[in-house]
Tab-separated table of C-alpha atoms and ligand atoms in Angstrom:
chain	number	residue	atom	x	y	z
A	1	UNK	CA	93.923	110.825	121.625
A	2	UNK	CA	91.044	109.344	119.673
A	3	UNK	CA	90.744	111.477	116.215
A	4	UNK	CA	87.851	113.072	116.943
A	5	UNK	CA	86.255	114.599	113.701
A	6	UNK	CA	86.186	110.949	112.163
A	7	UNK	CA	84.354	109.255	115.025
A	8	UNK	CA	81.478	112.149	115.027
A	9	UNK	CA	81.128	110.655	111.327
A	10	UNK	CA	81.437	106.952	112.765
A	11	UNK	CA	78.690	107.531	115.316
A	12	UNK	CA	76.329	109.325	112.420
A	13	UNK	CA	76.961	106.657	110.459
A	14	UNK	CA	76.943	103.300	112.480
A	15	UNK	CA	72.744	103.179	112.526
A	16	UNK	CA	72.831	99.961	114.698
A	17	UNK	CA	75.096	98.124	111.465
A	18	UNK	CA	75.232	94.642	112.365
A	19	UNK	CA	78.957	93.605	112.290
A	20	UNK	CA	80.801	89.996	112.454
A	21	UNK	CA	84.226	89.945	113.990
A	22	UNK	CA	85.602	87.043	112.759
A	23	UNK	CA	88.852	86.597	115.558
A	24	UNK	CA	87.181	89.052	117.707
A	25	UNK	CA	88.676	87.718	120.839
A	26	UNK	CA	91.875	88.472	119.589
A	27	UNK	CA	94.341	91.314	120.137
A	28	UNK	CA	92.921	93.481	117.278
A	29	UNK	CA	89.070	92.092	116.815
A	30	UNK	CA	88.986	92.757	120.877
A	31	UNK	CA	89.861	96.710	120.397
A	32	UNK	CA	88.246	97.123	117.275
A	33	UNK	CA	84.897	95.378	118.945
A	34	UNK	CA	85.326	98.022	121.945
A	35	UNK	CA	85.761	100.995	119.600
A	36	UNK	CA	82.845	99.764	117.047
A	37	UNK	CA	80.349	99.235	120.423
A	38	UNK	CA	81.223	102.697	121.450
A	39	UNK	CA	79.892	104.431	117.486
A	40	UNK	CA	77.185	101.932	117.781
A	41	UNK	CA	77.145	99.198	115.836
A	42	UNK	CA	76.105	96.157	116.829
A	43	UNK	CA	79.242	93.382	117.119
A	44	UNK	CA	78.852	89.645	117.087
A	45	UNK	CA	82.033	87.957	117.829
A	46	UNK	CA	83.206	84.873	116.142
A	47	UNK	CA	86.062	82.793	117.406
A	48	UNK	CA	87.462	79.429	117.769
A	49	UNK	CA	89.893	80.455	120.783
A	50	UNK	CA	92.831	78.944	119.509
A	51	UNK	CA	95.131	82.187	120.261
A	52	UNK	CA	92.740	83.938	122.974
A	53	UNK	CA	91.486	83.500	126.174
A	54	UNK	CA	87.160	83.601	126.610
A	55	UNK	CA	87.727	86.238	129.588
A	56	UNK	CA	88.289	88.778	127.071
A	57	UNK	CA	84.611	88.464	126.069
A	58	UNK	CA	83.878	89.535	129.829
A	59	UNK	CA	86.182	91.969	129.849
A	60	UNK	CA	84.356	93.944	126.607
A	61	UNK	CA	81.432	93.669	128.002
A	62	UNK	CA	82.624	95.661	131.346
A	63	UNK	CA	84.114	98.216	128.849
A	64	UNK	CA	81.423	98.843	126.550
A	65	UNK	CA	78.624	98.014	129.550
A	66	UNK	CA	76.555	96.028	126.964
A	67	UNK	CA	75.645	92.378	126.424
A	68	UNK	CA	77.909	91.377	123.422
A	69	UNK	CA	76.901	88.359	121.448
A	70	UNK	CA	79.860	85.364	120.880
A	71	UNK	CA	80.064	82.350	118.667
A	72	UNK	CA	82.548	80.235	119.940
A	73	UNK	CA	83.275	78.186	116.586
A	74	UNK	CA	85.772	77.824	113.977
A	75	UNK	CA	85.344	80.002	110.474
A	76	UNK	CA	85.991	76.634	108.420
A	77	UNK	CA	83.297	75.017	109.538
A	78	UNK	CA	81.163	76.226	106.868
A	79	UNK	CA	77.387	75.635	108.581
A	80	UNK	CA	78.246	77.472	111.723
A	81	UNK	CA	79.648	80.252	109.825
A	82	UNK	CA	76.627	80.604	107.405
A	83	UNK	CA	73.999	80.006	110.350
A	84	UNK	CA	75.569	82.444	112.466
A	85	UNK	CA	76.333	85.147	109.648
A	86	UNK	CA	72.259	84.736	108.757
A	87	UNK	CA	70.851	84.342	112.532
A	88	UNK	CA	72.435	87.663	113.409
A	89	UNK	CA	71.393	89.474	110.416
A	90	UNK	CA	74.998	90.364	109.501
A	91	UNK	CA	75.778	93.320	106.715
A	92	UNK	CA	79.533	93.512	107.040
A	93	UNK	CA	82.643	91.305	108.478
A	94	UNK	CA	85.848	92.246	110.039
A	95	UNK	CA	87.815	89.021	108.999
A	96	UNK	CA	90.731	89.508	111.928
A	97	UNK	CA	90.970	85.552	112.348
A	98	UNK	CA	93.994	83.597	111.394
A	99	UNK	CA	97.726	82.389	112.616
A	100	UNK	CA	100.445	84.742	112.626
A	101	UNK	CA	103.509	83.163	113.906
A	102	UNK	CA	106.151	83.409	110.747
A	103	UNK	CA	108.588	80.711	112.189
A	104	UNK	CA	105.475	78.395	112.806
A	105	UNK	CA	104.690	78.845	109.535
A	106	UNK	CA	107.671	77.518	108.195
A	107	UNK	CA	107.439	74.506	110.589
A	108	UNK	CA	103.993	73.486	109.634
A	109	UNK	CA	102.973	75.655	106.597
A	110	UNK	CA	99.865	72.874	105.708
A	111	UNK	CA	98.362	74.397	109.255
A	112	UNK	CA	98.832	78.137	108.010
A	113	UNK	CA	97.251	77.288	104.516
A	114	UNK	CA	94.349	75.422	105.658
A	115	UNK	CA	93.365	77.961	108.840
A	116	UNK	CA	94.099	80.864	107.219
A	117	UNK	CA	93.714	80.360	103.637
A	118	UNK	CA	91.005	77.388	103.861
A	119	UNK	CA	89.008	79.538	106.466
A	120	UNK	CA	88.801	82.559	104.434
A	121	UNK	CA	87.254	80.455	101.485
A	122	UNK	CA	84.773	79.108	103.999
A	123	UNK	CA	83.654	82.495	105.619
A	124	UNK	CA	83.489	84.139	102.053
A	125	UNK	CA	81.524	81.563	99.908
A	126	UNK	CA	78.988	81.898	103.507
A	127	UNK	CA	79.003	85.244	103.025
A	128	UNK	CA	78.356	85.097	99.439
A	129	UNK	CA	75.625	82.789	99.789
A	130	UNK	CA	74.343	84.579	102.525
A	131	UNK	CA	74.312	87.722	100.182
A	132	UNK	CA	76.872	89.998	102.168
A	133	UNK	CA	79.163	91.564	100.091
A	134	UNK	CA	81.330	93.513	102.469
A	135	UNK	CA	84.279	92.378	103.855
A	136	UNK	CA	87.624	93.924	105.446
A	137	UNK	CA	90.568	91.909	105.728
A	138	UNK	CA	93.394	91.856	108.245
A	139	UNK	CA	96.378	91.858	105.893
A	140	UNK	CA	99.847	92.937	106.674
A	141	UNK	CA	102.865	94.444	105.550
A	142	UNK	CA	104.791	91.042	104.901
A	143	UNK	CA	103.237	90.679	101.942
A	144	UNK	CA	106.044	92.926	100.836
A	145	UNK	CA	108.463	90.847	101.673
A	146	UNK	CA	112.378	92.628	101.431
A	147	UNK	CA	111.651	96.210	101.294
A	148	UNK	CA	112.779	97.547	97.022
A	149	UNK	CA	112.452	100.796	98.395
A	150	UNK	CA	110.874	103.360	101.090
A	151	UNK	CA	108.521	104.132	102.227
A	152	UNK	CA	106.745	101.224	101.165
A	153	UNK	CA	103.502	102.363	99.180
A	154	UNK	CA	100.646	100.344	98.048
A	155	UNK	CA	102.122	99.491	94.294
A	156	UNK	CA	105.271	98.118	96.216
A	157	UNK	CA	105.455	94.248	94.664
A	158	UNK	CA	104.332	91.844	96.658
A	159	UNK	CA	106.554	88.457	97.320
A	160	UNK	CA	106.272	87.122	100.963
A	161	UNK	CA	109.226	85.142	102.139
A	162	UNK	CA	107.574	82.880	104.550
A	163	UNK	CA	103.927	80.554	104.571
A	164	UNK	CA	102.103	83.062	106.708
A	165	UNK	CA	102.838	86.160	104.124
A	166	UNK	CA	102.055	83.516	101.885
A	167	UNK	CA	98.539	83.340	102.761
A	168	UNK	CA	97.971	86.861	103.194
A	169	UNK	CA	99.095	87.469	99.295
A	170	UNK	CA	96.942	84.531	98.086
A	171	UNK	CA	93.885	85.533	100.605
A	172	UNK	CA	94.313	89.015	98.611
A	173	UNK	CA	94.172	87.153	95.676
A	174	UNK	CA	91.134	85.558	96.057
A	175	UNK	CA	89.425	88.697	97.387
A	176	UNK	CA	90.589	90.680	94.186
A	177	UNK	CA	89.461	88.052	91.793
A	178	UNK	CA	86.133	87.644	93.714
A	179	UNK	CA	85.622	91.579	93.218
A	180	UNK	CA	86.168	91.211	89.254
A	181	UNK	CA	83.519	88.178	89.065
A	182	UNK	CA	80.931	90.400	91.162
A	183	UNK	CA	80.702	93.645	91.168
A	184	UNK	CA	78.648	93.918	94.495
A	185	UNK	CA	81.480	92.979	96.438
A	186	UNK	CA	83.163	95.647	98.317
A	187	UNK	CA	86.269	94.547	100.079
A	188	UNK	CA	89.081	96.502	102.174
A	189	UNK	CA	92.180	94.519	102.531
A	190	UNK	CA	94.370	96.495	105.330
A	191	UNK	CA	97.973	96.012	105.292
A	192	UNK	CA	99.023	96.438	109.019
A	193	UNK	CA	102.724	97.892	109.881
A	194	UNK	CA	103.621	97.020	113.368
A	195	UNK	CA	100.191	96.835	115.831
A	196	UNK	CA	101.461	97.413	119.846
A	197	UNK	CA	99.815	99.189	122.640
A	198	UNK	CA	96.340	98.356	124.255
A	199	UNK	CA	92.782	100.048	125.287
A	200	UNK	CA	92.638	103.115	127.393
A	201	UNK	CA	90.522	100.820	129.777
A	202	UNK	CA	93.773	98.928	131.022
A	203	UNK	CA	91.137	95.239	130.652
A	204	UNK	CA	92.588	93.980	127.146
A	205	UNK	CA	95.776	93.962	125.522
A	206	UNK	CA	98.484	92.188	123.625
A	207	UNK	CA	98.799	88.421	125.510
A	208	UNK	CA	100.391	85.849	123.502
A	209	UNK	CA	99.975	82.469	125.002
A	210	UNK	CA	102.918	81.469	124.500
A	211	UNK	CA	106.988	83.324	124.901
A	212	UNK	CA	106.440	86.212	122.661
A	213	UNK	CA	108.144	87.332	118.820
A	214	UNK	CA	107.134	89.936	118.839
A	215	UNK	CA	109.463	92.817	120.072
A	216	UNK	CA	106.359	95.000	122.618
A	217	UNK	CA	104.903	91.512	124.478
A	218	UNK	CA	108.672	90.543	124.931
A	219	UNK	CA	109.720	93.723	126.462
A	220	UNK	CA	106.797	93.884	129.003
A	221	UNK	CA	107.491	89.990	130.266
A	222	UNK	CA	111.144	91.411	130.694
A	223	UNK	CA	110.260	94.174	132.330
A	224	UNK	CA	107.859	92.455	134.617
A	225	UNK	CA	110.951	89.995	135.621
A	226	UNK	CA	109.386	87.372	133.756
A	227	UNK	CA	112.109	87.141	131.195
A	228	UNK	CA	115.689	88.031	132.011
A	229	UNK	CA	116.617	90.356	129.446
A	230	UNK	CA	115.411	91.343	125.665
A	231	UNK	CA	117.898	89.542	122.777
A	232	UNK	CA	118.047	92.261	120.567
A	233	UNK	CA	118.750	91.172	117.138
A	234	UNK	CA	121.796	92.540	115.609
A	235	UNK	CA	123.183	95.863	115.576
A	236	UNK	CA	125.237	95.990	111.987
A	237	UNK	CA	122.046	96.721	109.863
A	238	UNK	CA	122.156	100.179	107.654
A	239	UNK	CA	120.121	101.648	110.316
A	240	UNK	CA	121.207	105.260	112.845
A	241	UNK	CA	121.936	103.029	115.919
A	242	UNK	CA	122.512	99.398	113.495
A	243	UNK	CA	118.964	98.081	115.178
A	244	UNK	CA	115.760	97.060	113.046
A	245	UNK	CA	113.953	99.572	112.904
A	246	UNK	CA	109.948	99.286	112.013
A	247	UNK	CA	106.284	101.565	111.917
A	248	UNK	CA	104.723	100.683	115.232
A	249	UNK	CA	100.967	101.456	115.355
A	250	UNK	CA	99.045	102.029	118.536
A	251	UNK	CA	96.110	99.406	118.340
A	252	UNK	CA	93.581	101.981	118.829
A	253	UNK	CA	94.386	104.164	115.709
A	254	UNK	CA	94.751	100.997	113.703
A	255	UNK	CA	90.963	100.306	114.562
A	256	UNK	CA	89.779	103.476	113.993
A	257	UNK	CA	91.636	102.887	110.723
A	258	UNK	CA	88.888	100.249	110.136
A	259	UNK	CA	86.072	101.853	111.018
A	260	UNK	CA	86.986	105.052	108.325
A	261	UNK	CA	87.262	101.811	106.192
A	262	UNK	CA	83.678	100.945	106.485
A	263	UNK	CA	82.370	103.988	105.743
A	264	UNK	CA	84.588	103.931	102.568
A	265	UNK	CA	83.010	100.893	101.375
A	266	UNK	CA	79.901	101.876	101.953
A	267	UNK	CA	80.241	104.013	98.776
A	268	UNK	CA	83.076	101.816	96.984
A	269	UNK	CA	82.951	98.603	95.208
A	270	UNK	CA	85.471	96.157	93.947
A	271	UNK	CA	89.045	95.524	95.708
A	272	UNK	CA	91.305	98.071	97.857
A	273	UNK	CA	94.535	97.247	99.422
A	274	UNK	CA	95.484	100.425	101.970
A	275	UNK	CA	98.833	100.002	104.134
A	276	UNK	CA	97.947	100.774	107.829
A	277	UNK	CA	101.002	102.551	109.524
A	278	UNK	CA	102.228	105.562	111.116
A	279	UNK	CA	104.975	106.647	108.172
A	280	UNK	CA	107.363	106.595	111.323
A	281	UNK	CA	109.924	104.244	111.668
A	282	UNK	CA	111.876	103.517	115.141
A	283	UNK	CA	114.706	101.107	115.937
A	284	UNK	CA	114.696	98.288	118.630
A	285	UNK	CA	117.083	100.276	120.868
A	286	UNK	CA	114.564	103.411	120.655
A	287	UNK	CA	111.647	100.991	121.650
A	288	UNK	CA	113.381	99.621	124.843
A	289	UNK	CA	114.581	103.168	125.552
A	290	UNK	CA	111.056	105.023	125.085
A	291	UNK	CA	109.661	102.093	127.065
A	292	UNK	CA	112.038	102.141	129.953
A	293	UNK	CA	111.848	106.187	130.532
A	294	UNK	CA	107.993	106.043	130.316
A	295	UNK	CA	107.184	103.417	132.491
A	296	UNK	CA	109.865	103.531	134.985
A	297	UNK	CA	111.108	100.043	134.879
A	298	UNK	CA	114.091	98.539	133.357
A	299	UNK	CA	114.543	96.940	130.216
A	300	UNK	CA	118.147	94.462	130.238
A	301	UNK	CA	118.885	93.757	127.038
A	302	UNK	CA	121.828	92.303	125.240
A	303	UNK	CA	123.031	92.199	121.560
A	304	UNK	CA	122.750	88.920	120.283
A	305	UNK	CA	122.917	87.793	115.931
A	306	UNK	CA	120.594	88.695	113.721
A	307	UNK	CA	117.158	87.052	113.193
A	308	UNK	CA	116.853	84.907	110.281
A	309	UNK	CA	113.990	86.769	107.513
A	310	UNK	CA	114.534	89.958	109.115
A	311	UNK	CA	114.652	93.606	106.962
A	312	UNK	CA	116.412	96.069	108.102
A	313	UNK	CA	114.102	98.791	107.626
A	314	UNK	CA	110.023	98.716	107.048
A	315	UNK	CA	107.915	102.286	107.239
A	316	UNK	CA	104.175	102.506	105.361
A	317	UNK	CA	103.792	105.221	103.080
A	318	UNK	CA	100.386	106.569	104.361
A	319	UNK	CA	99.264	108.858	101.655
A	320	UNK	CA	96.832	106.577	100.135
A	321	UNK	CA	94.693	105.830	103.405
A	322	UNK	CA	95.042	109.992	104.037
A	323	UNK	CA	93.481	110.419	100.454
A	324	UNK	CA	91.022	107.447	100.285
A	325	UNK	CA	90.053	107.001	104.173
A	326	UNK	CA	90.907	110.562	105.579
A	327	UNK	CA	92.332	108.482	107.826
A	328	UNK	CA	95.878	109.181	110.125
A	329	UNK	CA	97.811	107.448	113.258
A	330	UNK	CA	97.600	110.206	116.017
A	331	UNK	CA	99.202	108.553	119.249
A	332	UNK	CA	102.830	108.232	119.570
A	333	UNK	CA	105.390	105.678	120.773
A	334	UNK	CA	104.709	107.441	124.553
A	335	UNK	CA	101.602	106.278	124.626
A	336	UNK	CA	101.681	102.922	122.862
A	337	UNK	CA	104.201	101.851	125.605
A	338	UNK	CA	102.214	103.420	128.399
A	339	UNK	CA	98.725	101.633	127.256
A	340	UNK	CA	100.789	98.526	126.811
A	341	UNK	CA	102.417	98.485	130.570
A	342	UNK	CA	99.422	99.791	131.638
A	343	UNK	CA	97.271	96.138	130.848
A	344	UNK	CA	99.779	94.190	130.976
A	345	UNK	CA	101.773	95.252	133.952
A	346	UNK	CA	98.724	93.685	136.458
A	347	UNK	CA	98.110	90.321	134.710
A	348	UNK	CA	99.729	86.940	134.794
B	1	NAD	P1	95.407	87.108	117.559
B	1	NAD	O1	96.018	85.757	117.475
B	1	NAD	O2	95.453	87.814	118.862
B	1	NAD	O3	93.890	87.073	117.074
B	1	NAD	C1	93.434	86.197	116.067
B	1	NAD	C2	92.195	85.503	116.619
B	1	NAD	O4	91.686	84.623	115.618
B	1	NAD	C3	92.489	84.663	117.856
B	1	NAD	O5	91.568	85.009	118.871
B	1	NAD	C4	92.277	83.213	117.390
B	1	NAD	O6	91.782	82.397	118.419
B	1	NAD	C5	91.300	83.397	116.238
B	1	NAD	N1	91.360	82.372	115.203
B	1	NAD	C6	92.453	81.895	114.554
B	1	NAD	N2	92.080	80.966	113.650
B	1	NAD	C7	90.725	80.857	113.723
B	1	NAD	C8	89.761	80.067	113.044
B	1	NAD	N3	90.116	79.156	112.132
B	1	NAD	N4	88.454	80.237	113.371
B	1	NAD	C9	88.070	81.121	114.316
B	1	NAD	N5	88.947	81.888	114.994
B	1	NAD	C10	90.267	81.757	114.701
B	1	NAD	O7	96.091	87.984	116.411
B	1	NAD	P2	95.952	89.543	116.122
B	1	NAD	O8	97.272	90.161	116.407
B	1	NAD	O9	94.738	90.083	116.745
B	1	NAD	O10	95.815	89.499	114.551
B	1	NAD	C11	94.556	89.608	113.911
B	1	NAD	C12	94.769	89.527	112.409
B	1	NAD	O11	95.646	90.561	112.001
B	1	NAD	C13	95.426	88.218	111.948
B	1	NAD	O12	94.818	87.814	110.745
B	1	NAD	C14	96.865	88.599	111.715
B	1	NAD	O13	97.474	87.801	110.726
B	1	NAD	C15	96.721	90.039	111.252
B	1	NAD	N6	97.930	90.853	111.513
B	1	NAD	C16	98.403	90.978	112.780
B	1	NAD	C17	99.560	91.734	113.014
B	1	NAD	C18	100.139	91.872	114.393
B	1	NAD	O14	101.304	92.234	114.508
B	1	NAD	N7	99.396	91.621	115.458
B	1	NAD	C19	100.192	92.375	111.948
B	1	NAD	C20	99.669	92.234	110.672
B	1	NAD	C21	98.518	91.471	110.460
B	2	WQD	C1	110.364	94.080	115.427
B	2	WQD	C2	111.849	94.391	115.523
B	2	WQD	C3	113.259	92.446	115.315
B	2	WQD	C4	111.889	90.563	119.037
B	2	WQD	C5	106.411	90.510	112.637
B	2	WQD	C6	105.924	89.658	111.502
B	2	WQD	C7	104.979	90.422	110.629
B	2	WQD	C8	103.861	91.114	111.432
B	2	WQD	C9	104.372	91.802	112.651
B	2	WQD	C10	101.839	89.889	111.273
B	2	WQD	C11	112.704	93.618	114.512
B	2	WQD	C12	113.388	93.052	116.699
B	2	WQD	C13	112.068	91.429	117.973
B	2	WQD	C14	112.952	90.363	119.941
B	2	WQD	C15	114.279	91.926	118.684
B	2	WQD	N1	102.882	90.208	111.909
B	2	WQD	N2	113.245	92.096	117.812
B	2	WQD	N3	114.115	91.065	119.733
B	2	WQD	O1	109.478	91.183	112.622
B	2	WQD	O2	108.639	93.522	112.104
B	2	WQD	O3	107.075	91.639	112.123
B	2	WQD	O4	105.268	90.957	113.379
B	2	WQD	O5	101.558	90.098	110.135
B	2	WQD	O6	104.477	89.522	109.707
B	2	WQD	O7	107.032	89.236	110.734
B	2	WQD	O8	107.992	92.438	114.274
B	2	WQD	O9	107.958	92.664	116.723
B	2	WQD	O10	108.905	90.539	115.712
B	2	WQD	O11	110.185	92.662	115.481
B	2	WQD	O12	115.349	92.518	118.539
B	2	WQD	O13	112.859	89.570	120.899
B	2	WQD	O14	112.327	93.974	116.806
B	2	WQD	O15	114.474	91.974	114.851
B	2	WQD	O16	113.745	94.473	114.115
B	2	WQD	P1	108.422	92.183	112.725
B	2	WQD	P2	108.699	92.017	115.623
């Protein structure tokens, strides 16, 4: 259920705002797009379709029943980025593009550094030349690294133990120095929990291109007989059932989580770092379970070591975005698994 009181202010407050979606064929930048069309704003997408198919651009516009402008480029190269930021008459970015895969990371951390890291330098000194000052950032929770203690709040130190949180911390960094230099700058940098479940619509989703990490994509291929069963990694940690256990977000309350985040830089400068969770944490076993019962399929899964890098236990404190967004997650794990199944269940 969408949180209604907040989107009557997203709708006043949209007035036709002219938005780049950096990644916006991606999992997230494809919901947030849909929910941002819906208030009104006007989206221009920006992608370089290295993790994302081009049919999801169709497949907004058959949502949202608009044309929707798309760049198909790359955010380091520097003149496409600054052209298209200044031909579309941009006044804000959602900067969702970058790799996320942590064990490719530590195979090839040179590719994480330059796309991620490399790319946000480009897009930012084109938006600086370009005079747009207003910028929210896909972070995540891995910045934390090993959880010191729970819930994890904003203050929590940050020390990433792989090259993709690595780039997140340092793209904070930069983001937080630029806001000292300037004091026009007004930049969001949300730390995301655990992101699952898909649009209402059933027409985008969650689809890695290649075998998933993630814990919700791998489910659904094993529940769609693609894969025979889910290896569920360990069962010894300090946990109720001895299974990780993590703050899954639906998708569509983590978007509406950036939207309350644009209207709270519209009166905020300098740099904010809000954590982007439910405050819930469930284990793996509850996952498959939930899943299973909801969408009347079964889940095989088998116990199997533990991952290497994993924590036991992650949950967001979520006071901060209450207080500073008025923001809160309102859909629960039944309907993260049922959007999920739901889009995913009828494609390839
Ligand atoms: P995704 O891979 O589905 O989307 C990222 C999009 O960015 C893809 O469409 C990809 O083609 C594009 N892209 C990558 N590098 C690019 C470049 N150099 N130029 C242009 N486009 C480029 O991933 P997602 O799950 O939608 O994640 C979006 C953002 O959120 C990422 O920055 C990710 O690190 C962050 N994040 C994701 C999660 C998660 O669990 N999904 C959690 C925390 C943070
Ligand atoms: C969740 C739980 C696994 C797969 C990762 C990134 C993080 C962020 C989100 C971007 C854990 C268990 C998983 C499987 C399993 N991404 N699991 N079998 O590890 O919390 O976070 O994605 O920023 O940076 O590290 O998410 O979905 O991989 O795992 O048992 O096949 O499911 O051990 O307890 P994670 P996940």
């Amino acid at each position: 259920m969408k949180n209604l009181k907040l989107w009557e202010e997203y709708t006043r407050e949209s007035l036709h705002l002219s938005i780049l979606l950096t990644g916006g064929i991606g999992y997230i930048g494809s919901h947030a797009a849909a929910s941002l069309i819906e208030a009104g704003y006007d989206v221009v997408l920006f992608d370089n379709l290295s993790n994302s198919d081009a049919s999801v651009h169709n497949r907004l516009e058959k949502i949202t029943n608009k044309k929707i402008s798309f760049v198909e480029g790359d955010i380091r190269d520097f003149e496409l980025i600054s052209k298209t930021l200044n031909q579309y008459k941009i006044e804000a970015v959602m900067h969702f593009a970058g790799l996320k895969a942590v064990g490719e990371s530590v195979q090839n951390p040179l590719r994480y550094y330059d796309n991620n890291v490399g790319g946000s330098m480009s897009l930012i000194r084109a938006m600086q030349e370009n005079n747009i000052k207003k910028i929210v950032f896909s972070s995540s929770a891995t910045v934390y690294g090993v959880p010191q203690y729970l819930p994890i709040d904003e203050s929590h130190p940050l020390s990433a133990i792989n090259p993709y949180g690595r780039t997140k911390i340092y793209i904070e960094e930069i983001l937080a120095d630029l806001a000292i230099s300037d004091p026009d700058w007004k930049i969001m940098s949300l730390r995301y929990f655990n992101p699952i479940g898909a649009h209402d619509s059933g027409l985008i989703g969650e689809s890695p291109k290649a075998v998933p990490n993630n814990l919700m994509p791998y489910i659904i291929k094993v529940a769609k007989g693609e894969l025979a069963k889910v290896n569920v990694y360990g069962d010894d940690y300090q946990t109720p059932d001895g299974t990780g256990v993590r703050d899954y977000i639906h998708v569509m309350d983590l978007v509406e989580g950036h939207m309350a985040a644009l209207l709270f830089l519209n009166n905020h400068s300098g740099f904010h770092a809000i954590n982007l969770g439910t405050g819930n944490g469930y284990s793996v076993k509850e996952i498959i379970d939930t899943f299973s019962k909801v969408t009347h399929t079964k889940v095989p899964y088998e116990i199997v070591g533990r991952r290497d890098g994993d924590v036991a236990i992650s949950y967001a404190s979520v006071d901060h975005a209450k207080k500073l967004l008025g923001w809160q997650a309102k859909r629960d794990l039944k309907e993260m698994c049922l959007s999920a199944w739901k889009v995913m269940s009828s494609s390839k």
